[in-house]
XYZ file of C-alpha atoms in Angstrom:
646
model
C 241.053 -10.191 19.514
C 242.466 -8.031 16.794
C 241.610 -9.536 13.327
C 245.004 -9.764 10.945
C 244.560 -8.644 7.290
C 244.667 -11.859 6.234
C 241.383 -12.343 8.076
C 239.954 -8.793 7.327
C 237.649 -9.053 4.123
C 239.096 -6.967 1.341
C 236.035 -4.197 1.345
C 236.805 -0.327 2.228
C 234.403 2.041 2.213
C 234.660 5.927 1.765
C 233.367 8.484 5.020
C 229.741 9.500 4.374
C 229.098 12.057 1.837
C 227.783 15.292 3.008
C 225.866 17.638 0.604
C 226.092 21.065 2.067
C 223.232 23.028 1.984
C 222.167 25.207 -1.382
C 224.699 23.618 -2.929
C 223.974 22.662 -6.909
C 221.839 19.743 -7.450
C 222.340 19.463 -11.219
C 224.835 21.069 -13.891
C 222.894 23.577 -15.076
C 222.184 24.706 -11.401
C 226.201 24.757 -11.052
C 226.761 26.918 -13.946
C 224.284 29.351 -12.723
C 225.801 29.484 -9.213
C 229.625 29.997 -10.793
C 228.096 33.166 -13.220
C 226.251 34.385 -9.667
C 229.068 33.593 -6.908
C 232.295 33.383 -8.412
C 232.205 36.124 -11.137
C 235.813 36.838 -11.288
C 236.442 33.294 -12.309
C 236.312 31.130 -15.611
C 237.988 29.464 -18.498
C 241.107 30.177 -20.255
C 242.077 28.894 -22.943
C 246.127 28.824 -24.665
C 245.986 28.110 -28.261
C 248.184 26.173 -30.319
C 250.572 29.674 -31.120
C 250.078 29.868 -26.962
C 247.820 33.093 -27.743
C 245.264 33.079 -24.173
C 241.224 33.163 -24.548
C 239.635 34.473 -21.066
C 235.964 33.858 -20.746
C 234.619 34.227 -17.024
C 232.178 32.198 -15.940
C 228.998 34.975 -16.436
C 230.122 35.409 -20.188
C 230.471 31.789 -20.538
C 226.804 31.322 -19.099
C 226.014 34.171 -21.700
C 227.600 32.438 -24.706
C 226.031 29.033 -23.807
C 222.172 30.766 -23.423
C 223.041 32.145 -27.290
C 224.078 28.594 -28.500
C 221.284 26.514 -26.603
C 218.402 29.451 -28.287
C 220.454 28.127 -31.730
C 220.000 25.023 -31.279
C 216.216 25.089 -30.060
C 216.175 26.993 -33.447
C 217.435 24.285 -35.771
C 214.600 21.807 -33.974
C 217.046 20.024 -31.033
C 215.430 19.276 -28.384
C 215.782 17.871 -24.034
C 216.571 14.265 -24.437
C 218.458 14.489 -27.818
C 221.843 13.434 -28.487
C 224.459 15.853 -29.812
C 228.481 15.524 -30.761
C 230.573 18.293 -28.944
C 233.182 18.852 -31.668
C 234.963 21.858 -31.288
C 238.963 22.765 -31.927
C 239.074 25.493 -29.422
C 238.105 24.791 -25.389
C 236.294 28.158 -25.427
C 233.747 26.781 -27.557
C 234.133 23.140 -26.778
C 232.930 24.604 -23.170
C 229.946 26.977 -24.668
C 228.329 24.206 -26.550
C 228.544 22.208 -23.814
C 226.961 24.269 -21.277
C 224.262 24.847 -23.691
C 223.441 21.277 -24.493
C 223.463 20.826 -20.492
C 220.975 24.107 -19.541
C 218.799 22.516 -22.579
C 218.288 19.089 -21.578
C 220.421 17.801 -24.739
C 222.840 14.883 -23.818
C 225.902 16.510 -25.012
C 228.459 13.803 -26.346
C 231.755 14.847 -25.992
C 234.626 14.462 -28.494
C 237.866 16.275 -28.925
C 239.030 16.377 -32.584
C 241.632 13.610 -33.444
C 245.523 14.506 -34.048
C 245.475 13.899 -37.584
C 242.215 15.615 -38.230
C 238.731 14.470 -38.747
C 238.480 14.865 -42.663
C 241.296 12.027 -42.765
C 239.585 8.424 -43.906
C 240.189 7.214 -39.637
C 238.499 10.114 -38.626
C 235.444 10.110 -40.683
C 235.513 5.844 -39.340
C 236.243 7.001 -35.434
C 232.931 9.730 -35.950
C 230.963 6.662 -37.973
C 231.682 4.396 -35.195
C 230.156 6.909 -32.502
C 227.243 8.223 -34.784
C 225.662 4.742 -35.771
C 225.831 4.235 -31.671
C 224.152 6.978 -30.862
C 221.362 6.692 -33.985
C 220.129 10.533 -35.206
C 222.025 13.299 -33.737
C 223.369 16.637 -34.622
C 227.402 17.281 -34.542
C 228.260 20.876 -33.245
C 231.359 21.769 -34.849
C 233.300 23.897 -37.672
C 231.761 22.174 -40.862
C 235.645 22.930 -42.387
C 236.425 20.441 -39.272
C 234.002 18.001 -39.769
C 233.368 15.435 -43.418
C 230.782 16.033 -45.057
C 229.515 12.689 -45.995
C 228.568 11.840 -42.342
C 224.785 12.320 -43.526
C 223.855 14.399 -40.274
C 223.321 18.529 -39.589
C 226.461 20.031 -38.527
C 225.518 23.105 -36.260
C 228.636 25.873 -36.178
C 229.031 27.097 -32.913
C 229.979 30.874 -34.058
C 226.373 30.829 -35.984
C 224.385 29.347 -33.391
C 225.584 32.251 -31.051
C 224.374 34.528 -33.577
C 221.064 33.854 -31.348
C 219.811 36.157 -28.581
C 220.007 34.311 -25.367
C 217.540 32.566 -23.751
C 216.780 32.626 -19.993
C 214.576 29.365 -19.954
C 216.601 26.346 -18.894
C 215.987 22.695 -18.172
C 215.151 21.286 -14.530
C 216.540 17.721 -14.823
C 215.870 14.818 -12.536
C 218.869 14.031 -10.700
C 218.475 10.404 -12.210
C 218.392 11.513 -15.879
C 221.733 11.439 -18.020
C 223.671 14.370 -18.228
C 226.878 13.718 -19.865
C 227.618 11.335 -22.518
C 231.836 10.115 -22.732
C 233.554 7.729 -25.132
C 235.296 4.686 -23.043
C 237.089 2.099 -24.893
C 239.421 0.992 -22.257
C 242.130 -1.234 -23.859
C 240.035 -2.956 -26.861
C 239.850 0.160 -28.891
C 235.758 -0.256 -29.333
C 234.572 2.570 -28.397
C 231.163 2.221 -25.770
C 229.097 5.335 -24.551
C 229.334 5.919 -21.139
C 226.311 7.640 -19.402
C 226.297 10.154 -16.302
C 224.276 10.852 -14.570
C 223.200 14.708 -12.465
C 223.457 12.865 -9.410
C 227.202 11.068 -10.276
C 228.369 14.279 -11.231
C 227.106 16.279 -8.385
C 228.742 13.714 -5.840
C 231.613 13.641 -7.519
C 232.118 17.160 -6.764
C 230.497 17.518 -3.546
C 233.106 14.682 -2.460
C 236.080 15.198 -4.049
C 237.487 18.484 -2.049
C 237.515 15.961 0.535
C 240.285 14.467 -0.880
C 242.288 17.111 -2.790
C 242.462 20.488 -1.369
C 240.640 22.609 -4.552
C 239.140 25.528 -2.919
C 237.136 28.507 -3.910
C 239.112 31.401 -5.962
C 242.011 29.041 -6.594
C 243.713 27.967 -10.131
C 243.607 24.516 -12.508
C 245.431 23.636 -15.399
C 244.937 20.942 -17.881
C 247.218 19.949 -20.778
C 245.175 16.817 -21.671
C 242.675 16.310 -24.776
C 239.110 17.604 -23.156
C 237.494 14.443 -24.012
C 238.701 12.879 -21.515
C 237.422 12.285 -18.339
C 239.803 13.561 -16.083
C 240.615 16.243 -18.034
C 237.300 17.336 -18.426
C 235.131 16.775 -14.486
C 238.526 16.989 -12.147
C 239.768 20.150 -14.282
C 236.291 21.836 -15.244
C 233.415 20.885 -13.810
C 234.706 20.270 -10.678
C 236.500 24.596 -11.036
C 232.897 25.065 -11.911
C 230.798 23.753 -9.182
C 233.923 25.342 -6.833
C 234.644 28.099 -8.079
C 238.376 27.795 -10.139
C 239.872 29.375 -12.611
C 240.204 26.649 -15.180
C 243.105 26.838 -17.373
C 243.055 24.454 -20.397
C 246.451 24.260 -22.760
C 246.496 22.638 -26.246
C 247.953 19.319 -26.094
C 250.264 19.215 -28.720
C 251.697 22.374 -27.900
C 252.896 21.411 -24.414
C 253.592 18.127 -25.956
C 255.853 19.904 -28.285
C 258.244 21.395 -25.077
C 257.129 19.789 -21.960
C 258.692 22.638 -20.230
C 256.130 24.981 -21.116
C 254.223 22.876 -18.445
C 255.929 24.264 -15.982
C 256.069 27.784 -17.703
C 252.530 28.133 -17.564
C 252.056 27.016 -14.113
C 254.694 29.869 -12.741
C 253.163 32.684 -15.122
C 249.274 31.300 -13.349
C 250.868 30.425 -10.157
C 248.595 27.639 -10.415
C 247.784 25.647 -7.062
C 246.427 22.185 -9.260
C 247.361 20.595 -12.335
C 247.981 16.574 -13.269
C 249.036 14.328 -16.310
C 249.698 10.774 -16.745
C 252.900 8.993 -16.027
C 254.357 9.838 -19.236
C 253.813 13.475 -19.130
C 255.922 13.295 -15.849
C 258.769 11.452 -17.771
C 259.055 13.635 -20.718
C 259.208 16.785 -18.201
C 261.445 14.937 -16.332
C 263.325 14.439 -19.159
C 263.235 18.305 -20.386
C 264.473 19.554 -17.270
C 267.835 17.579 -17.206
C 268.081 18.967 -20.887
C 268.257 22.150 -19.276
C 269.577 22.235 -16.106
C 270.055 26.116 -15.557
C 266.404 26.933 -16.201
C 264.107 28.009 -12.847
C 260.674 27.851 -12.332
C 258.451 29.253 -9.135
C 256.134 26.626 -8.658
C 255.476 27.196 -4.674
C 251.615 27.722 -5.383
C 251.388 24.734 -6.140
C 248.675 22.473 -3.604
C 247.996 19.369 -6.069
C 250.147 17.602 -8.804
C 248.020 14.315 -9.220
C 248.952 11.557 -11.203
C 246.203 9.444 -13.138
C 245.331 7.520 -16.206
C 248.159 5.082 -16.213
C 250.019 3.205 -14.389
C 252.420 5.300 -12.007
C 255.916 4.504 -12.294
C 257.888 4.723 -8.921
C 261.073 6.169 -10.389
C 259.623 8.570 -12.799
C 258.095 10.804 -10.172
C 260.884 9.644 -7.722
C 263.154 11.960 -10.224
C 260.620 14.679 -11.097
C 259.531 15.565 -7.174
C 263.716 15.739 -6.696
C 264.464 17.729 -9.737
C 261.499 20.046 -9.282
C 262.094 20.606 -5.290
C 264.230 23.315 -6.183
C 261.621 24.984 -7.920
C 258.569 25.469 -4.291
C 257.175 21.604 -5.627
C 257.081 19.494 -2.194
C 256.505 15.688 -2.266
C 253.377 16.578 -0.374
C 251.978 17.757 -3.764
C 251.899 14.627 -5.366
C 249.026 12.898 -5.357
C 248.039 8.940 -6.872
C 244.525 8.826 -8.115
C 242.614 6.127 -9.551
C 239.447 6.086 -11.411
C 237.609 5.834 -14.718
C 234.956 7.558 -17.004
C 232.405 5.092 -15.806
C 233.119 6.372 -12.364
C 233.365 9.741 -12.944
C 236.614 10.169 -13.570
C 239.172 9.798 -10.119
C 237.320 7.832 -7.071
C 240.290 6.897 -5.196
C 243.095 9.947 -4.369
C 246.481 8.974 -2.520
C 247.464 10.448 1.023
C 249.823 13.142 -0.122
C 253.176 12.086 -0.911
C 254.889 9.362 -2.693
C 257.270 7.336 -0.431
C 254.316 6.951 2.286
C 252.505 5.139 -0.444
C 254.915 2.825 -2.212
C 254.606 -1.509 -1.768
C 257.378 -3.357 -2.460
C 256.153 -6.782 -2.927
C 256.037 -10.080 -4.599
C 252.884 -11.506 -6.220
C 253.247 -15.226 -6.822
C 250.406 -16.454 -9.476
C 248.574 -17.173 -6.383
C 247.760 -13.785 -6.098
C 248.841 -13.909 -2.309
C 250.688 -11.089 -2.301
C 254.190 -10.738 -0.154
C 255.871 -7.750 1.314
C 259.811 -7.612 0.535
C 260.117 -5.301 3.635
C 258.478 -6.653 6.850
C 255.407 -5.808 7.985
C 255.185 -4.394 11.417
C 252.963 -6.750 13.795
C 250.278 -3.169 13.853
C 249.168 -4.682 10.250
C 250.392 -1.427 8.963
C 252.135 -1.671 5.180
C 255.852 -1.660 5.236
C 256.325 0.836 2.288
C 259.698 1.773 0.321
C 262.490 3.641 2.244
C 263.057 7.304 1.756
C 264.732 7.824 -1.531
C 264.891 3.938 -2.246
C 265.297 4.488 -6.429
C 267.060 1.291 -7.460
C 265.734 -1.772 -9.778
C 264.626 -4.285 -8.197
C 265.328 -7.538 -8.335
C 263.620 -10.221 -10.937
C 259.714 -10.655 -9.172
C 260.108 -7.727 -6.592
C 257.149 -4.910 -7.850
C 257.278 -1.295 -6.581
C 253.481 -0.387 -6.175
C 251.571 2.773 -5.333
C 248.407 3.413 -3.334
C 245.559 4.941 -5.126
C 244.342 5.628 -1.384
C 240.438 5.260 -0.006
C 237.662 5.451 -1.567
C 235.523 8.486 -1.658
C 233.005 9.519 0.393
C 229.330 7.879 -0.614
C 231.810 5.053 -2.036
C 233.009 1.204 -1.608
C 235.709 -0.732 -3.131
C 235.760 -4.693 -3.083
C 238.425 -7.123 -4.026
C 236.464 -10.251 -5.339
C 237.399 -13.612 -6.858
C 236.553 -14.369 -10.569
C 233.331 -16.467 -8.757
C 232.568 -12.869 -7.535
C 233.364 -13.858 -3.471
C 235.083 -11.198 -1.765
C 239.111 -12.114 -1.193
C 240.950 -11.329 2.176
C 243.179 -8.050 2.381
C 246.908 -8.608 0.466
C 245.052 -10.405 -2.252
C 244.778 -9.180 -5.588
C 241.693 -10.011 -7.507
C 239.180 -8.237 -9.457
C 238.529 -4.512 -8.269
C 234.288 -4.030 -7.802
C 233.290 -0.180 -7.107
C 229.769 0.425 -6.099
C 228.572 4.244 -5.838
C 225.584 6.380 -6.783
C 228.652 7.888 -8.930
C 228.990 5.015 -11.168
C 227.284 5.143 -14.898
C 223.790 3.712 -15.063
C 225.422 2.175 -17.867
C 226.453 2.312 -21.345
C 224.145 3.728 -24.154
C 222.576 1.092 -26.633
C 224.868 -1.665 -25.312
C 223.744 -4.609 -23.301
C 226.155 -6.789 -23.835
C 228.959 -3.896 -22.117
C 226.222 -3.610 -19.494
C 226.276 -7.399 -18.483
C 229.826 -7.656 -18.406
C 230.237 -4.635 -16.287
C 227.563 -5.504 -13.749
C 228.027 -9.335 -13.776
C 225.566 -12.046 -13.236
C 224.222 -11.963 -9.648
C 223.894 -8.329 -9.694
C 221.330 -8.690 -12.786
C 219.711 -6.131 -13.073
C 220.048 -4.354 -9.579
C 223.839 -2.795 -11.164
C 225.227 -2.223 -7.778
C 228.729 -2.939 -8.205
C 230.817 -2.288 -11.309
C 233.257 -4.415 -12.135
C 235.997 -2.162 -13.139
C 238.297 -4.327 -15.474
C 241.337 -3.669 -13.384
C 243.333 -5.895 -10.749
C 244.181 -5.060 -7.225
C 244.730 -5.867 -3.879
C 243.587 -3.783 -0.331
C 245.689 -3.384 2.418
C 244.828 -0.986 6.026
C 241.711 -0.118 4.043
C 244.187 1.929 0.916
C 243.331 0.206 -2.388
C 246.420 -0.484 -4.461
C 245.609 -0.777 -8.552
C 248.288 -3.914 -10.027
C 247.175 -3.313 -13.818
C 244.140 -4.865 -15.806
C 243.991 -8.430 -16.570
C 245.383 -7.965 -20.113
C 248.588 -6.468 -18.426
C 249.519 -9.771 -16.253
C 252.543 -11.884 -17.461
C 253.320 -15.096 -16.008
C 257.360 -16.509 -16.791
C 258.230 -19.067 -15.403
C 255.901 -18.999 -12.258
C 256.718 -15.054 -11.475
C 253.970 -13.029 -12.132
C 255.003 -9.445 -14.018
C 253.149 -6.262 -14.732
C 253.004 -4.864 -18.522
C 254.247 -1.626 -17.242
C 256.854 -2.836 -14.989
C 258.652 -4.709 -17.956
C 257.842 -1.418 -20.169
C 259.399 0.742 -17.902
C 262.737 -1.397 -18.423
C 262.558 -1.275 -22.070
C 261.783 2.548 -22.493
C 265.354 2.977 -20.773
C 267.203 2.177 -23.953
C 268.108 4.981 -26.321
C 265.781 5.946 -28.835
C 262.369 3.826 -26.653
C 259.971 6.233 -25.179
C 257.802 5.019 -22.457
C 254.231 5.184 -23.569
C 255.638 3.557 -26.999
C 256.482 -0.028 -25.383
C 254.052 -2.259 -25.107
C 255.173 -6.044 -23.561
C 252.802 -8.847 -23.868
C 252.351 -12.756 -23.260
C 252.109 -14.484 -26.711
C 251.102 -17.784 -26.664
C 253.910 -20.099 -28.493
C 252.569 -23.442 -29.983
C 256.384 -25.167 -29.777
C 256.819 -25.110 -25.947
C 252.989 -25.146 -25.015
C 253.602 -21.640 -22.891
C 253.633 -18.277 -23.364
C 256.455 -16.240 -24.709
C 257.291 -12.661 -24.179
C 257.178 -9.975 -27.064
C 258.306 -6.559 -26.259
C 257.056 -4.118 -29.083
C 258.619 -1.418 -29.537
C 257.257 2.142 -31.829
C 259.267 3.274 -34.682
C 260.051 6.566 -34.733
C 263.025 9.206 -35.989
C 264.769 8.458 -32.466
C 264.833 5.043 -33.379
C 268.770 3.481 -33.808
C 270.780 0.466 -34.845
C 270.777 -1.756 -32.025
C 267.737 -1.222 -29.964
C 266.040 -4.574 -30.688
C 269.128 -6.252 -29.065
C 269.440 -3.384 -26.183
C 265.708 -3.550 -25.133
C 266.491 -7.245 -25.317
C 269.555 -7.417 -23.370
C 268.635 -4.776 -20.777
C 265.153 -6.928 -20.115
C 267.182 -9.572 -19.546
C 269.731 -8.138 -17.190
C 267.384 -6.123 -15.154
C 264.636 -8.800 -15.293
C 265.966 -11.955 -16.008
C 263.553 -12.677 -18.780
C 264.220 -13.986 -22.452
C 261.933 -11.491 -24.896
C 261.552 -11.661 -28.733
C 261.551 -7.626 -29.665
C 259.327 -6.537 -32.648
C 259.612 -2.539 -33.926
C 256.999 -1.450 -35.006
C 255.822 1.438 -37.299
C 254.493 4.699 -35.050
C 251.280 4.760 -37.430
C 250.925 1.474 -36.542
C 251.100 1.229 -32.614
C 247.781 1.274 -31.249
C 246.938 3.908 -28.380
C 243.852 5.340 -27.273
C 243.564 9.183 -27.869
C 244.638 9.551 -24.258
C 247.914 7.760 -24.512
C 246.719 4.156 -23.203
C 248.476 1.502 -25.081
C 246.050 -0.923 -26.610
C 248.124 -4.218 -25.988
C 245.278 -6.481 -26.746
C 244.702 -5.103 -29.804
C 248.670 -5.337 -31.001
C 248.971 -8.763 -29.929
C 245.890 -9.838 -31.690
C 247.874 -8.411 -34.943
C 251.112 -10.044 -33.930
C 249.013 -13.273 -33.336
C 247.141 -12.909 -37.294
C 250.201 -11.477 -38.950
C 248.560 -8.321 -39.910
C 251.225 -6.459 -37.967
C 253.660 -4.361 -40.052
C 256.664 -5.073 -38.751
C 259.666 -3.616 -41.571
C 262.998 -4.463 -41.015
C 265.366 -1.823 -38.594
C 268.457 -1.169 -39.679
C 270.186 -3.176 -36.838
C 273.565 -5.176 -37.246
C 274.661 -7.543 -34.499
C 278.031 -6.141 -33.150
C 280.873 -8.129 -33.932
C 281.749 -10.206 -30.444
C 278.345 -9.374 -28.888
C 277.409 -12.206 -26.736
C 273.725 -13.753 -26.463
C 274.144 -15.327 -22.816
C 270.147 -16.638 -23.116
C 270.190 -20.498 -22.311
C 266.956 -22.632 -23.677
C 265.406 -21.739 -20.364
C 265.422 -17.867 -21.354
C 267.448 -17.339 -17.943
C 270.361 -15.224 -17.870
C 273.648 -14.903 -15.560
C 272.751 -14.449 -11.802
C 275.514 -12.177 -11.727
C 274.172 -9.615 -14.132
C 273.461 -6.502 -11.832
C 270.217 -4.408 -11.648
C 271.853 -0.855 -11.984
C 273.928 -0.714 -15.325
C 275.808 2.967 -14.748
C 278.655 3.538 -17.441
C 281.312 6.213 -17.931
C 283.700 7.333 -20.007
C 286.475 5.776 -17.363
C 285.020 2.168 -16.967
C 286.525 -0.440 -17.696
C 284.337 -2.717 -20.318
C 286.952 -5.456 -21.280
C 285.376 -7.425 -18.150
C 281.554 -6.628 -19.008
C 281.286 -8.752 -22.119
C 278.091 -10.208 -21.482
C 276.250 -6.828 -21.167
C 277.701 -5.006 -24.290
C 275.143 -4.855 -26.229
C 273.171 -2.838 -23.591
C 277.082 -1.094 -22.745
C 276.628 0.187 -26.795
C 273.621 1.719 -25.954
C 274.711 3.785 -22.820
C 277.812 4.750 -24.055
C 275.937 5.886 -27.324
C 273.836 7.781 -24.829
C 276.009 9.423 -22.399
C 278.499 10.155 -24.850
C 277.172 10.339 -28.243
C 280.143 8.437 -29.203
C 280.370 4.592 -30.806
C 282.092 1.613 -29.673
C 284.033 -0.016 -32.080
């Protein structure tokens, strides 16, 4: 009798992992082999001015012997702490690799935007000293404040040093890498990981995404990040890559140059977030003549946030023309404390796309039928449109991989049925041992039960398995309940960014509890910036109601102000908790309500059924019948035309 997924327990396990023979057991094993094996290979690095820095991968093992006979020098020692703070990848990568062949726990830590001499970055290198007790900070001192009370080691002088050949053996056990993780509360906890993590992670990830010997990476994202740094260098390194590492503004600055770079390389791997995605998107339309040969291209994975079906809908169709195939795209899921992605999609989009409904049950419910096979009924071919109010657009992260299981469990920690979404549990000889210094973190990421065996890591984040493909729904802080329809942060964010002048990535929506009715209200925040025009608090308003049929109170709120972590992840807690104690600066925007605009929100917050899901306007319709959206009809005018409505 064949079980249905109802019945099957929501538990999928990765293949075994195999460890090929002579294959690295350690980092500083891995670094050795690249220098020895795959001499022709290395780091590049483009600047700010997008000047390139080559340094292959026997130079680099040079560079880091110089630095690690520096640091011996100035008294650091295996087992020590010590900041990686360096401006430039090139040396960001040396000190590394010398605090690895030494035995020193290398912390790693990408400058801030705004610079490190600046009041929040002496507090954000306070925070992370006093957690790790003495250490030394390798970096520029011109970088760097100097009131931190603690030796800061310049890279250049250190490899002033002749080079030493004698390097630590670790225990596959002991920590190698130490990586900030602060998730969505914006306190920062030490993640530690271990030889053995790291070396899996590599050994098993090729099985998942095709990176192969003698082949090309690029990474646009800050290096202190976890997916930035193991998928797009250590992993090159223990395989053998070319590692190409862009400065973040830069590409941030023209999001084409993305796409330059990866023609000039003909680079075969490269990923970014969901936003990164939309602002290329967004660049391309802007220039619509422009061509690109992107057909070396094997791997464009998306990770870090949550993916957005009609973002990369439009970016694999604008960017077919250019060699990319939807086969490139890949959905990944993972996080620092599991060594960056654990979970990578089967290739393609549509193949992996849910449309469902998730009562606050949890049960979740397929819009499209489900064949009697148990397989997932996924979204049809080029199937771009809004949905309607409740109905989510989901994509699989994929299995597990190999050495690894994923678990679905109930807040009481029993494990749900398949098509249930509960509380995602990964257990893997990948995972951190734990966080440095911080036993509380510990408990509450290896919950009671598990005490102290830390076999399965309770990841923070909420999803549901179906056929054995894990599908990520957002963390608990993201879930909004109206009116007995359960909505995702991002889905609602995704809406509001539409409007003129809101940028996803700068939306944040949240649940705010509202003493009058005894339930929750919705406030959609919005950033501040130049873009910023007359009328967006009522067009995020009335497009969130048209799309979604929800009632939302819009705040702006100063750019400075909106809370992200450095790697773009909104930190929604923390804004609320500002709304909430009216510490949130919110100025007044220059908005006027149009003469005749109509609010159509009853008491109930619920607005016409009539209101349609697609709002497309031209300079031809009609809009003396569409009085009920012209608020949102300003807006799209404004935008398509760059003329006003009187």
């Amino acid at each position: 009798m064949v079980r249905s997924s109802a019945d099957r327990p929501a538990i999928s396990t990765g293949p075994a992992l195999m460890i090929p023979a002579g294959y690295p057991r350690d980092l500083p094993s891995a670094l050795l082999r690249a220098a020895r094996d795959f001499s022709t290979a290395g780091v590049v690095e483009i600047g700010p001015d997008g000047r390139e820095t080559k340094l292959d991968f026997p130079t680099l093992l040079e560079l880091a012997a110089r630095i690690l006979a520096g640091l011996r020098a100035n008294g650091v020692r295996a087992g020590d702490p010590a900041v990686v703070h360096c401006t430039e990848p090139v040396g960001f990568f040396a000190a590394f690799w010398a605090c690895t062949l030494g035995g020193i726990r290398p912390l790693l830590m990408a400058p801030s935007p705004e610079g490190d001499r600046t009041e929040a970055g002496r507090e954000r290198l306070r925070t992370v000293t006093d957690l790790l007790g003495w250490t030394v900070l390798i970096g520029r001192p011109s970088d760097l404040p100097d009131d931190l009370g603690l030796p800061v080691l310049d890279p250049d002088a250190l490899a002033g040093h002749e080079p030493t050949n004698e390097f630590h053996r670790p225990a596959a056990d002991d920590v190698a890498v130490l990586m900030l993780s602060s998730g969505t509360t914006g306190t920062p906890k030490i993640v530690q990981l271990t030889h053995r993590g790291l070396v899996e992670f590599a050994a098993g990830t090729p099985a998942m995404l095709p990176v192969r010997p003698g082949q090309t990476t690029l990474n646009w994202l800050p290096l202190d990040q976890s997916g930035a740094f193991l998928l797009y260098h250590l992993l090159p390194v223990f395989t053998g890559c070319t590692n190409i590492h862009v400065n973040t503004n830069w590409v941030l600055a023209d999001p084409l140059r993305w796409l330059d770079l990866m023609d000039q390389h003909r680079v075969n791997h490269s990923w970014s977030p969901n936003f990164g995605y939309r602002l290329t998107t967004q660049a391309i339309a802007g220039e619509p003549d422009r061509h690109w040969d992107l057909s070396a291209l094997r791997s464009l994975v998306s990770g870090g946030e949550q993916i957005t079906v009609p973002v990369m809908t439009e970016f694999l169709r604008l960017t077919n023309r250019f060699g990319v195939v939807p086969e490139t795209f890949v959905a990944a899921w993972g996080m620092t404390e599991t060594v960056t992605g654990i979970t990578f999609a089967r290739p393609g989009l549509t193949p992996n796309v849910h449309r469902v409904r998730v009562p606050p049950t949890g049960i979740v419910e397929w819009v499209d039928q489900r064949p009697s096979s148990g397989k997932v009924a996924v979204a049809r071919p080029g199937k771009t449109r809004a949905e309607a109010p409740g109905v989510l657009s989901l994509v699989s992260v994929g299995a597990p991989a190999p050495g690894t299981t994923i678990r679905i469990v109930a807040p009481n920690g029993a494990v749900l049925p398949e098509g249930r979404i509960g509380q995602l549990q990964v257990a893997s000889a990948r995972v951190t041992p734990g966080y440095l210094g911080n036993l509380e973190a510990d408990r509450e990421a290896f919950p009671v039960g598990n005490w102290p065996i830390r076999k399965w890591l309770s990841t923070g984040d909420q999803g549901f398995i179906t056929g054995g493909q894990v599908v990520v729904t957002g963390r608990d802080s993201e879930r909004i309940i109206m009116r007995g329809t359960l909505y995702y942060a991002h889905d609602i964010e995704a809406v509001a960014a539409t409007v003129v002048g809101a940028e996803q990535g700068l939306v944040a929506a949240c649940a705010v509890p509202d003493p009058e009715s005894g339930t929750d209200r919705l406030v959609v925040f919005y950033a501040l910036t130049p873009d910023s025009i007359p009328g967006m608090d009522q067009g995020i308003r009335s497009l969130i109601q048209t799309r979604l049929n929800l009632a939302a109170e819009v705040v702006g709120v100063p750019r400075r102000d909106f809370p992200t972590t450095p790697g773009g992840k909104i930190l929604r807690p923390l804004l609320k908790q500002r709304w909430l104690d009216g510490t949130l600066e919110t100025p007044p925007h220059p908005y006027v309500e149009p003469a005749g605009a109509s609010s159509y929100s009853g008491p109930t917050g619920e607005g016409p059924e009539s209101a349609t899901a697609d709002t497309q306007i031209t300079a031809e319709d009609d809009l003396s019948e569409r009085t009920t959206e012209l608020p949102t009809v300003r807006l799209a005018w404004h935008r398509t035309l760059q003329q006003s409505i009187p």
